[in-house]
Amino acid sequence: MVKYNHCEKCKKVYNTALYIGEVHTYNGICPSCMAGEQQEDQLQQEIAEDLIVNKYDSEQVEAIKEIHESTQSSPIEIEKNLLSRLEQKANEVLSSGGSVDVLIKEIKDGLVEKAKERIEEVFQSFDVNKIDAQKVVDYVENTFNYVSEYKGYMDCVVKKLQDKPKMKVKTAIEKVFKETMSNMPKDVAKDALLNKKAMLKAVFGEAMECYSIYSDTKDALELTKKMVLHPFKTIQNKLSTLPFYAAS
C-alpha cells in the first residue's frame, strides 16, 4: 500500500512512500510551487526596494528643488517672504512656548537691519522719503525694546485669569501693574529703578491699548492671545509701508 503526499497548494502528488493502507496527505509543497513562491518573494522584495529607492529619489528631488528655489530667490524676495509670514511665525513661536527673544533677533537681523541698508541704497541723503522710512524703522526698533517684557507681563495676566476665571481681563491687567510696581526692588541704583518703572509703564500702556482694540472678543484667553500678537502685527504693518517691501 502507498502513502501519497500531495502539494498543499496545487494538490498534485509530489512524493510517495510505502505505508499501511492507502493514505493521502496535503501538508507539503511540490518543487514547482516552491520555485513559484521563491520567485514571488523575490518579486515582492524587488518592488519594496523600488518603492524605497523611488521615495528616496523623490525626497532628494524635493530637497534639491527647495535649495534651487532658495538660491534663485533674490535677497529682497527672502525678506518679503519673512515679512509676509511675520504674524504667522510669531503665532507659532508663542503658541509653542518658543523664545520671543530669539524671534526678535531673527526679525531684527532679517528685516530691520536689512531695511536700514536698503534705505541707504534707495534714497538720497536729504530725500523726504528717506526720513519717513527711517521713522518707520525707528518705530519698529522702539517697539522691539519692550516686546519681550510685554510678553512676560501678559503671561502674568493670563496666569491671573487662569487662577480666577471670573476676573475681567482689564482688571487682571491693572492688578499685574500694581503688584509689579509695588514689588520693584528697593536695593538697586536710582537710575536702574527709574528705567524699570518706565519700562513697566510702557508695557502697561501697550497692554491697555491692545485691550481697547480687542475688547469685543468674548473669550478671555482668545483676547489675551490677540493682545500678545498685536505688537508683531503692528511691526508687520509698519514695515510693509516701506517702498521696497510694499506688495508689487
Backbone as CSV, one residue per row, in Angstrom:
resi,resn,N_x,N_y,N_z,CA_x,CA_y,CA_z,C_x,C_y,C_z
1,MET,0.863,-1.194,0.000,0.000,0.000,0.000,0.899,1.245,0.000
2,VAL,0.265,2.406,-0.276,1.089,3.601,-0.514,0.535,4.811,0.258
3,LYS,1.496,5.677,0.689,1.141,6.983,1.266,1.451,8.044,0.214
4,TYR,0.412,8.785,-0.184,0.581,9.819,-1.213,0.699,11.190,-0.539
5,ASN,1.792,11.861,-0.824,1.982,13.221,-0.313,1.589,14.234,-1.400
6,HIS,0.506,14.986,-1.128,0.008,15.971,-2.090,0.546,17.362,-1.745
7,CYS,0.766,18.161,-2.750,1.164,19.572,-2.552,-0.039,20.333,-1.987
8,GLU,0.178,21.047,-0.891,-0.941,21.763,-0.259,-1.414,22.958,-1.078
9,LYS,-0.612,23.342,-2.082,-1.023,24.477,-2.908,-1.740,24.019,-4.178
10,CYS,-1.080,23.120,-4.959,-1.681,22.707,-6.234,-2.374,21.334,-6.164
11,LYS,-2.221,20.632,-5.013,-2.878,19.351,-4.746,-2.305,18.176,-5.555
12,LYS,-1.256,18.386,-6.338,-0.655,17.286,-7.083,0.226,16.447,-6.173
13,VAL,0.377,15.146,-6.526,1.242,14.249,-5.750,2.692,14.577,-6.075
14,TYR,3.448,14.855,-5.050,4.862,15.164,-5.288,5.797,14.128,-4.664
15,ASN,5.187,13.152,-3.907,6.033,12.132,-3.290,5.159,10.964,-2.840
16,THR,5.730,9.742,-2.864,5.015,8.552,-2.368,5.926,7.763,-1.461
17,ALA,5.296,6.948,-0.590,6.076,6.093,0.318,5.230,4.885,0.690
18,LEU,5.927,3.765,1.010,5.222,2.554,1.441,4.524,2.844,2.764
19,TYR,3.300,2.369,2.873,2.541,2.671,4.074,1.502,1.569,4.297
20,ILE,0.964,1.475,5.512,-0.080,0.504,5.797,-1.401,1.085,5.330
21,GLY,-1.911,0.594,4.282,-3.144,1.133,3.717,-2.815,2.267,2.739
22,GLU,-3.859,2.847,2.160,-3.687,3.956,1.210,-4.043,5.260,1.933
23,VAL,-3.050,6.151,1.972,-3.220,7.411,2.719,-2.849,8.593,1.812
24,HIS,-3.644,9.673,1.907,-3.360,10.907,1.156,-3.154,12.056,2.146
25,THR,-1.999,12.720,2.088,-1.731,13.879,2.958,-1.556,15.140,2.109
26,TYR,-1.852,16.297,2.687,-1.755,17.590,1.988,-0.986,18.566,2.879
27,ASN,0.231,18.245,3.154,0.987,19.073,4.095,2.407,19.385,3.625
28,GLY,2.602,19.543,2.376,3.907,19.913,1.845,3.759,20.732,0.579
29,ILE,4.869,21.173,-0.006,4.843,21.962,-1.240,5.734,21.293,-2.265
30,CYS,5.202,21.113,-3.453,5.972,20.476,-4.515,7.069,21.422,-5.023
31,PRO,8.123,20.910,-5.662,9.219,21.746,-6.158,8.749,22.865,-7.086
32,SER,7.729,22.614,-7.883,7.240,23.624,-8.819,6.637,24.818,-8.067
33,CYS,5.793,24.520,-7.060,5.189,25.591,-6.278,6.228,26.306,-5.423
34,MET,7.210,25.519,-4.927,8.284,26.107,-4.133,9.037,27.150,-4.957
35,ALA,9.348,26.785,-6.201,10.055,27.714,-7.090,9.193,28.947,-7.369
36,GLY,7.891,28.715,-7.519,6.971,29.837,-7.762,6.921,30.789,-6.590
37,GLU,6.906,30.219,-5.362,6.881,31.058,-4.160,8.151,31.876,-4.038
38,GLN,9.298,31.264,-4.305,10.576,31.967,-4.231,10.613,33.118,-5.239
39,GLN,10.086,32.832,-6.436,10.055,33.865,-7.474,9.148,35.030,-7.050
40,GLU,7.997,34.702,-6.426,7.070,35.726,-5.972,7.675,36.554,-4.847
41,ASP,8.369,35.841,-3.892,9.037,36.552,-2.796,10.090,37.513,-3.331
42,GLN,10.836,37.062,-4.324,11.877,37.898,-4.910,11.264,39.135,-5.587
43,LEU,10.137,38.895,-6.265,9.456,39.995,-6.946,8.961,41.029,-5.934
44,GLN,8.361,40.523,-4.829,7.865,41.436,-3.796,9.001,42.239,-3.169
45,GLN,10.147,41.570,-2.978,11.306,42.256,-2.405,11.805,43.350,-3.348
46,GLU,11.834,43.012,-4.658,12.279,43.997,-5.637,11.340,45.193,-5.688
47,ILE,10.013,44.933,-5.570,9.034,46.011,-5.569,9.238,46.915,-4.347
48,ALA,9.460,46.266,-3.177,9.674,47.038,-1.949,10.926,47.891,-2.059
49,GLU,11.993,47.305,-2.632,13.237,48.051,-2.807,13.041,49.219,-3.769
50,ASP,12.263,48.988,-4.817,11.988,50.059,-5.786,11.227,51.203,-5.128
51,LEU,10.259,50.839,-4.249,9.484,51.875,-3.559,10.380,52.722,-2.669
52,ILE,11.296,52.054,-1.956,12.232,52.770,-1.090,13.108,53.705,-1.907
53,VAL,13.636,53.170,-3.017,14.506,53.976,-3.887,13.745,55.164,-4.463
54,ASN,12.501,54.901,-4.926,11.690,55.976,-5.511,11.371,57.055,-4.477
55,LYS,11.063,56.604,-3.239,10.768,57.554,-2.170,11.997,58.413,-1.878
56,TYR,13.163,57.747,-1.820,14.407,58.480,-1.565,14.690,59.466,-2.684
57,ASP,14.528,58.981,-3.941,14.763,59.854,-5.095,13.818,61.052,-5.072
58,SER,12.547,60.786,-4.704,11.559,61.857,-4.654,11.928,62.898,-3.601
59,GLU,12.367,62.395,-2.421,12.767,63.309,-1.355,13.984,64.121,-1.760
60,GLN,14.920,63.447,-2.476,16.117,64.146,-2.935,15.757,65.228,-3.935
61,VAL,14.831,64.901,-4.833,14.401,65.876,-5.845,13.770,67.089,-5.170
62,GLU,12.908,66.836,-4.151,12.261,67.937,-3.451,13.280,68.791,-2.716
63,ALA,14.251,68.112,-2.089,15.286,68.856,-1.360,16.101,69.727,-2.311
64,ILE,16.465,69.142,-3.450,17.231,69.898,-4.449,16.405,71.059,-4.982
65,LYS,15.102,70.798,-5.172,14.202,71.839,-5.671,14.128,73.001,-4.681
66,GLU,14.014,72.668,-3.375,13.951,73.718,-2.369,15.242,74.524,-2.338
67,ILE,16.379,73.821,-2.411,17.666,74.514,-2.428,17.761,75.416,-3.650
68,HIS,17.310,74.878,-4.794,17.361,75.637,-6.040,16.491,76.885,-5.933
69,GLU,15.282,76.722,-5.363,14.367,77.856,-5.249,14.929,78.916,-4.304
70,SER,15.547,78.445,-3.201,16.084,79.408,-2.242,17.275,80.158,-2.814
71,THR,18.092,79.439,-3.605,19.243,80.104,-4.203,18.816,81.023,-5.334
72,GLN,17.669,80.696,-5.973,17.181,81.533,-7.058,16.478,82.787,-6.525
73,SER,15.986,82.728,-5.280,15.283,83.866,-4.716,16.263,85.004,-4.436
74,SER,15.863,86.200,-4.784,16.700,87.359,-4.514,16.602,87.708,-3.034
75,PRO,17.582,88.432,-2.488,17.526,88.828,-1.073,16.238,89.563,-0.725
76,ILE,15.781,90.436,-1.613,14.557,91.192,-1.335,13.346,90.262,-1.248
77,GLU,13.320,89.194,-2.067,12.218,88.236,-2.031,12.224,87.443,-0.728
78,ILE,13.418,87.111,-0.260,13.544,86.387,1.012,13.032,87.251,2.159
79,GLU,13.396,88.534,2.137,12.941,89.460,3.177,11.429,89.645,3.120
80,LYS,10.901,89.789,1.918,9.449,89.990,1.768,8.681,88.749,2.223
81,ASN,9.258,87.583,1.994,8.619,86.341,2.446,8.589,86.281,3.972
82,LEU,9.708,86.665,4.603,9.753,86.703,6.069,8.750,87.713,6.604
83,LEU,8.652,88.857,5.948,7.720,89.896,6.379,6.268,89.430,6.257
84,SER,5.949,88.765,5.148,4.568,88.316,4.934,4.161,87.247,5.936
85,ARG,5.149,86.482,6.460,4.854,85.409,7.411,5.085,85.825,8.868
86,LEU,5.380,87.104,9.088,5.816,87.531,10.414,4.774,87.238,11.502
87,GLU,3.527,87.614,11.260,2.491,87.376,12.272,2.257,85.885,12.487
88,GLN,2.251,85.120,11.393,2.073,83.670,11.500,3.235,83.048,12.276
89,LYS,4.450,83.498,11.972,5.639,82.969,12.648,5.603,83.299,14.136
90,ALA,5.201,84.534,14.452,5.089,84.935,15.853,4.058,84.068,16.572
91,ASN,2.949,83.806,15.918,1.896,82.970,16.499,2.414,81.562,16.776
92,GLU,3.191,81.009,15.839,3.748,79.666,16.008,4.710,79.617,17.192
93,VAL,5.570,80.629,17.299,6.548,80.673,18.388,5.840,80.811,19.735
94,LEU,4.881,81.724,19.806,4.202,81.972,21.072,3.335,80.788,21.510
95,SER,2.685,80.139,20.564,1.810,79.011,20.904,2.611,77.763,21.282
96,SER,3.844,77.682,20.796,4.667,76.505,21.112,5.584,76.737,22.308
97,GLY,5.496,77.926,22.901,6.354,78.227,24.047,7.778,78.540,23.646
98,GLY,7.984,78.933,22.380,9.325,79.265,21.906,9.817,80.580,22.466
99,SER,11.080,80.858,22.229,11.714,82.058,22.769,11.342,83.296,21.953
100,VAL,10.752,84.272,22.629,10.413,85.531,21.968,11.688,86.290,21.627
101,ASP,12.703,86.196,22.493,13.961,86.897,22.249,14.641,86.402,20.976
102,VAL,14.583,85.087,20.742,15.167,84.522,19.525,14.400,85.018,18.298
103,LEU,13.083,85.062,18.403,12.251,85.562,17.307,12.574,87.030,17.015
104,ILE,12.699,87.822,18.063,13.017,89.243,17.893,14.358,89.412,17.185
105,LYS,15.351,88.630,17.602,16.669,88.727,16.964,16.599,88.340,15.489
106,GLU,15.821,87.301,15.193,15.678,86.869,13.800,15.058,87.972,12.944
107,ILE,14.022,88.636,13.485,13.357,89.704,12.731,14.277,90.916,12.597
108,LYS,14.998,91.229,13.671,15.928,92.353,13.608,16.993,92.120,12.542
109,ASP,17.589,90.913,12.574,18.658,90.602,11.619,18.120,90.469,10.201
110,GLY,16.940,89.833,10.081,16.421,89.524,8.752,15.645,90.640,8.094
111,LEU,15.152,91.598,8.903,14.323,92.667,8.329,14.800,94.073,8.698
112,VAL,14.933,94.335,9.994,15.235,95.707,10.421,16.605,96.151,9.912
113,GLU,17.628,95.320,10.121,18.971,95.685,9.657,19.017,95.761,8.131
114,LYS,18.307,94.843,7.472,18.255,94.858,6.001,17.546,96.114,5.512
115,ALA,16.484,96.511,6.226,15.739,97.714,5.838,16.630,98.950,5.936
116,LYS,17.450,99.000,6.985,18.378,100.129,7.133,19.320,100.212,5.928
117,GLU,19.828,99.050,5.528,20.736,99.015,4.375,20.027,99.492,3.110
118,ARG,18.794,99.054,2.933,18.054,99.414,1.715,17.695,100.899,1.697
119,ILE,17.448,101.455,2.858,17.166,102.892,2.926,18.356,103.678,2.388
120,GLU,19.553,103.246,2.791,20.760,103.926,2.316,20.959,103.728,0.811
121,GLU,20.569,102.549,0.328,20.749,102.252,-1.097,19.742,102.999,-1.970
122,VAL,18.515,103.136,-1.476,17.403,103.608,-2.308,17.252,105.134,-2.300
123,PHE,17.479,105.770,-1.132,17.146,107.189,-1.008,18.384,108.080,-0.984
124,GLN,18.194,109.304,-1.439,19.227,110.325,-1.334,19.296,110.834,0.109
125,SER,20.409,111.475,0.446,20.656,111.891,1.831,19.538,112.743,2.409
126,PHE,19.018,113.679,1.624,18.012,114.603,2.151,16.627,114.341,1.551
127,ASP,16.444,113.138,1.066,15.157,112.760,0.490,14.112,112.667,1.607
128,VAL,12.954,113.291,1.386,11.873,113.235,2.384,11.452,111.796,2.631
129,ASN,11.436,110.984,1.582,11.060,109.575,1.725,12.040,108.821,2.622
130,LYS,13.294,109.238,2.596,14.291,108.598,3.451,13.980,108.869,4.921
131,ILE,13.587,110.105,5.219,13.245,110.468,6.598,12.041,109.659,7.072
132,ASP,11.026,109.533,6.212,9.837,108.751,6.567,10.183,107.280,6.792
133,ALA,11.053,106.741,5.925,11.457,105.335,6.060,12.228,105.112,7.348
134,GLN,13.097,106.058,7.702,13.863,105.924,8.941,12.950,105.998,10.166
135,LYS,11.870,106.795,10.063,10.907,106.870,11.168,10.220,105.520,11.381
136,VAL,9.927,104.832,10.273,9.315,103.506,10.360,10.242,102.542,11.089
137,VAL,11.516,102.541,10.697,12.491,101.641,11.322,12.684,102.001,12.798
138,ASP,12.733,103.300,13.099,12.871,103.734,14.498,11.683,103.253,15.332
139,TYR,10.477,103.364,14.767,9.273,102.914,15.463,9.361,101.409,15.765
140,VAL,9.781,100.643,14.774,9.888,99.196,14.942,10.917,98.855,16.016
141,GLU,12.059,99.522,15.991,13.100,99.250,16.990,12.616,99.622,18.397
142,ASN,11.910,100.737,18.515,11.371,101.131,19.826,10.349,100.114,20.327
143,THR,9.567,99.558,19.401,8.590,98.529,19.777,9.301,97.273,20.273
144,PHE,10.365,96.903,19.572,11.121,95.709,19.966,11.748,95.860,21.348
145,ASN,11.988,97.102,21.771,12.617,97.331,23.070,11.784,96.804,24.226
146,TYR,10.450,96.732,24.029,9.610,96.282,25.147,8.774,95.034,24.832
147,VAL,8.910,94.474,23.620,8.076,93.312,23.258,8.304,92.128,24.190
148,SER,9.558,91.853,24.508,9.857,90.715,25.378,9.267,90.932,26.778
149,GLU,9.430,92.155,27.319,8.853,92.483,28.626,7.325,92.417,28.570
150,TYR,6.770,92.867,27.470,5.316,92.853,27.288,4.783,91.422,27.303
151,LYS,5.504,90.510,26.632,5.109,89.098,26.621,5.113,88.538,28.046
152,GLY,6.148,88.869,28.824,6.208,88.408,30.213,5.068,88.971,31.051
153,TYR,4.739,90.231,30.804,3.632,90.890,31.509,2.318,90.183,31.200
154,MET,2.088,89.893,29.916,0.844,89.233,29.518,0.779,87.803,30.038
155,ASP,1.921,87.150,30.202,1.932,85.818,30.814,1.390,85.892,32.244
156,CYS,1.760,86.964,32.949,1.256,87.153,34.314,-0.255,87.417,34.305
157,VAL,-0.720,88.171,33.309,-2.147,88.439,33.178,-2.912,87.136,32.944
158,VAL,-2.399,86.306,32.034,-3.035,85.020,31.733,-3.068,84.137,32.979
159,LYS,-1.977,84.146,33.755,-1.915,83.342,34.983,-3.008,83.782,35.966
160,LYS,-3.219,85.085,36.081,-4.266,85.586,36.977,-5.649,85.133,36.508
161,LEU,-5.864,85.179,35.204,-7.157,84.773,34.650,-7.391,83.271,34.836
162,GLN,-6.322,82.492,34.760,-6.450,81.049,34.967,-6.739,80.735,36.436
163,ASP,-6.123,81.504,37.343,-6.361,81.294,38.779,-7.753,81.754,39.190
164,LYS,-8.221,82.831,38.540,-9.550,83.370,38.848,-10.306,83.599,37.538
165,PRO,-10.938,82.553,37.013,-11.609,82.626,35.711,-12.670,83.714,35.599
166,LYS,-13.238,84.128,36.720,-14.290,85.143,36.668,-13.736,86.571,36.594
167,MET,-12.438,86.708,36.779,-11.826,88.039,36.752,-11.851,88.606,35.331
168,LYS,-12.101,89.894,35.205,-12.101,90.576,33.917,-10.664,90.785,33.447
169,VAL,-10.483,90.795,32.146,-9.134,90.951,31.584,-8.551,92.306,31.979
170,LYS,-9.352,93.347,31.872,-8.861,94.685,32.228,-8.436,94.741,33.692
171,THR,-9.213,94.094,34.560,-8.880,94.054,35.988,-7.556,93.336,36.202
172,ALA,-7.343,92.228,35.472,-6.096,91.470,35.595,-4.909,92.315,35.145
173,ILE,-5.078,93.066,34.062,-4.008,93.937,33.561,-3.618,94.965,34.632
174,GLU,-4.622,95.571,35.249,-4.373,96.601,36.264,-3.742,96.007,37.515
175,LYS,-4.197,94.819,37.917,-3.644,94.177,39.115,-2.175,93.817,38.925
176,VAL,-1.838,93.292,37.742,-0.442,92.936,37.472,0.430,94.189,37.531
177,PHE,-0.084,95.301,37.005,0.679,96.558,37.039,0.939,96.993,38.487
178,LYS,-0.120,97.013,39.301,0.019,97.463,40.693,0.947,96.547,41.485
179,GLU,0.797,95.240,41.308,1.628,94.291,42.052,3.090,94.376,41.622
180,THR,3.315,94.485,40.305,4.688,94.572,39.813,5.347,95.863,40.280
181,MET,4.598,96.959,40.255,5.134,98.248,40.706,5.486,98.201,42.192
182,SER,4.615,97.605,42.996,4.865,97.551,44.447,5.989,96.585,44.800
183,ASN,6.254,95.616,43.912,7.315,94.635,44.176,8.654,94.998,43.538
184,MET,8.752,96.239,43.063,10.028,96.683,42.486,11.125,96.606,43.551
185,PRO,12.301,96.105,43.210,13.394,96.009,44.204,13.816,97.399,44.693
186,LYS,14.025,97.520,45.973,14.406,98.815,46.546,15.925,98.979,46.639
187,ASP,16.642,97.853,46.526,18.097,97.899,46.715,18.852,97.992,45.393
188,VAL,18.333,98.777,44.462,19.023,98.963,43.177,19.296,100.443,42.977
189,ALA,20.190,100.737,42.068,20.522,102.129,41.786,19.282,102.884,41.316
190,LYS,19.259,104.189,41.615,18.095,105.004,41.290,17.794,104.985,39.790
191,ASP,18.838,105.095,38.974,18.638,105.095,37.513,18.039,103.786,37.037
192,ALA,18.528,102.674,37.607,18.021,101.357,37.222,16.548,101.217,37.613
193,LEU,16.216,101.735,38.795,14.828,101.662,39.265,13.913,102.511,38.383
194,LEU,14.381,103.691,38.008,13.594,104.560,37.136,13.380,103.923,35.767
195,ASN,14.420,103.245,35.262,14.303,102.561,33.963,13.286,101.425,34.031
196,LYS,13.319,100.689,35.141,12.367,99.584,35.311,10.932,100.103,35.371
197,LYS,10.747,101.205,36.085,9.408,101.789,36.191,8.931,102.323,34.846
198,ALA,9.849,102.956,34.108,9.496,103.483,32.786,9.098,102.352,31.843
199,MET,9.841,101.234,31.907,9.530,100.076,31.061,8.178,99.498,31.446
200,LEU,7.924,99.371,32.741,6.646,98.824,33.209,5.483,99.695,32.745
201,LYS,5.650,101.013,32.821,4.588,101.922,32.381,4.342,101.797,30.872
202,ALA,5.446,101.631,30.112,5.304,101.460,28.660,4.567,100.168,28.335
203,VAL,4.907,99.108,29.050,4.272,97.808,28.842,2.802,97.857,29.243
204,PHE,2.525,98.492,30.370,1.145,98.651,30.837,0.326,99.446,29.812
205,GLY,0.924,100.519,29.286,0.243,101.326,28.276,-0.070,100.525,27.023
206,GLU,0.877,99.688,26.602,0.661,98.829,25.430,-0.462,97.831,25.701
207,ALA,-0.462,97.258,26.902,-1.492,96.277,27.261,-2.881,96.915,27.237
208,MET,-2.994,98.108,27.781,-4.291,98.780,27.812,-4.741,99.173,26.407
209,GLU,-3.792,99.614,25.584,-4.138,99.979,24.207,-4.615,98.756,23.431
210,CYS,-3.901,97.636,23.569,-4.287,96.402,22.880,-5.631,95.896,23.389
211,TYR,-5.848,96.039,24.694,-7.138,95.616,25.260,-8.281,96.395,24.625
212,SER,-8.090,97.698,24.463,-9.154,98.529,23.884,-9.435,98.136,22.432
213,ILE,-8.413,97.648,21.731,-8.586,97.248,20.326,-9.390,95.957,20.220
214,TYR,-9.112,95.004,21.130,-9.711,93.667,21.018,-10.751,93.370,22.104
215,SER,-11.205,94.382,22.801,-12.090,94.160,23.948,-13.431,93.518,23.571
216,ASP,-13.795,93.564,22.293,-15.044,92.925,21.859,-14.948,91.401,21.848
217,THR,-13.718,90.867,21.913,-13.521,89.412,21.932,-14.036,88.852,23.257
218,LYS,-14.992,87.955,23.185,-15.665,87.472,24.400,-14.801,86.531,25.228
219,ASP,-14.114,85.612,24.546,-13.288,84.633,25.265,-12.015,85.308,25.776
220,ALA,-11.777,85.207,27.077,-10.659,85.920,27.704,-9.307,85.462,27.174
221,LEU,-9.123,84.146,27.025,-7.828,83.637,26.562,-7.582,83.993,25.100
222,GLU,-8.636,83.987,24.301,-8.505,84.402,22.902,-8.164,85.888,22.833
223,LEU,-8.747,86.659,23.720,-8.465,88.092,23.788,-6.999,88.332,24.124
224,THR,-6.488,87.645,25.135,-5.092,87.843,25.526,-4.133,87.374,24.429
225,LYS,-4.524,86.335,23.701,-3.693,85.857,22.597,-3.561,86.931,21.518
226,LYS,-4.670,87.564,21.181,-4.656,88.645,20.197,-3.810,89.812,20.693
227,MET,-3.905,90.078,21.994,-3.144,91.182,22.578,-1.640,90.929,22.495
228,VAL,-1.229,89.694,22.750,0.200,89.359,22.696,0.731,89.456,21.266
229,LEU,-0.092,89.080,20.297,0.333,89.119,18.903,0.325,90.526,18.306
230,HIS,-0.393,91.432,18.949,-0.598,92.756,18.358,0.698,93.505,18.013
231,PRO,1.709,93.547,18.906,2.939,94.264,18.542,3.585,93.726,17.264
232,PHE,3.555,92.404,17.086,4.141,91.817,15.878,3.323,92.197,14.642
233,LYS,2.003,92.236,14.824,1.126,92.646,13.726,1.402,94.096,13.342
234,THR,1.605,94.947,14.361,1.899,96.351,14.118,3.236,96.518,13.393
235,ILE,4.237,95.761,13.844,5.553,95.795,13.205,5.440,95.372,11.743
236,GLN,4.670,94.323,11.503,4.467,93.839,10.137,3.823,94.929,9.273
237,ASN,2.797,95.569,9.797,2.104,96.612,9.043,3.010,97.806,8.773
238,LYS,3.817,98.178,9.754,4.714,99.316,9.584,5.767,99.034,8.516
239,LEU,6.435,97.885,8.630,7.489,97.554,7.667,6.929,97.384,6.259
240,SER,5.673,96.967,6.168,5.054,96.770,4.854,4.850,98.087,4.111
241,THR,4.938,99.208,4.831,4.783,100.510,4.166,6.057,100.952,3.468
242,LEU,7.187,100.327,3.797,8.439,100.701,3.134,8.355,100.340,1.660
243,PRO,8.753,101.250,0.771,8.531,101.034,-0.668,9.169,99.774,-1.220
244,PHE,10.299,99.340,-0.682,10.956,98.141,-1.216,10.343,96.851,-0.669
245,TYR,9.447,96.959,0.345,8.725,95.777,0.844,7.247,95.796,0.473
246,ALA,6.793,96.921,-0.072,5.392,97.031,-0.441,5.057,95.986,-1.493
247,ALA,3.835,95.454,-1.411,3.408,94.409,-2.371,3.470,94.959,-3.783
248,SER,4.058,94.163,-4.669,4.203,94.606,-6.064,2.996,94.173,-6.878
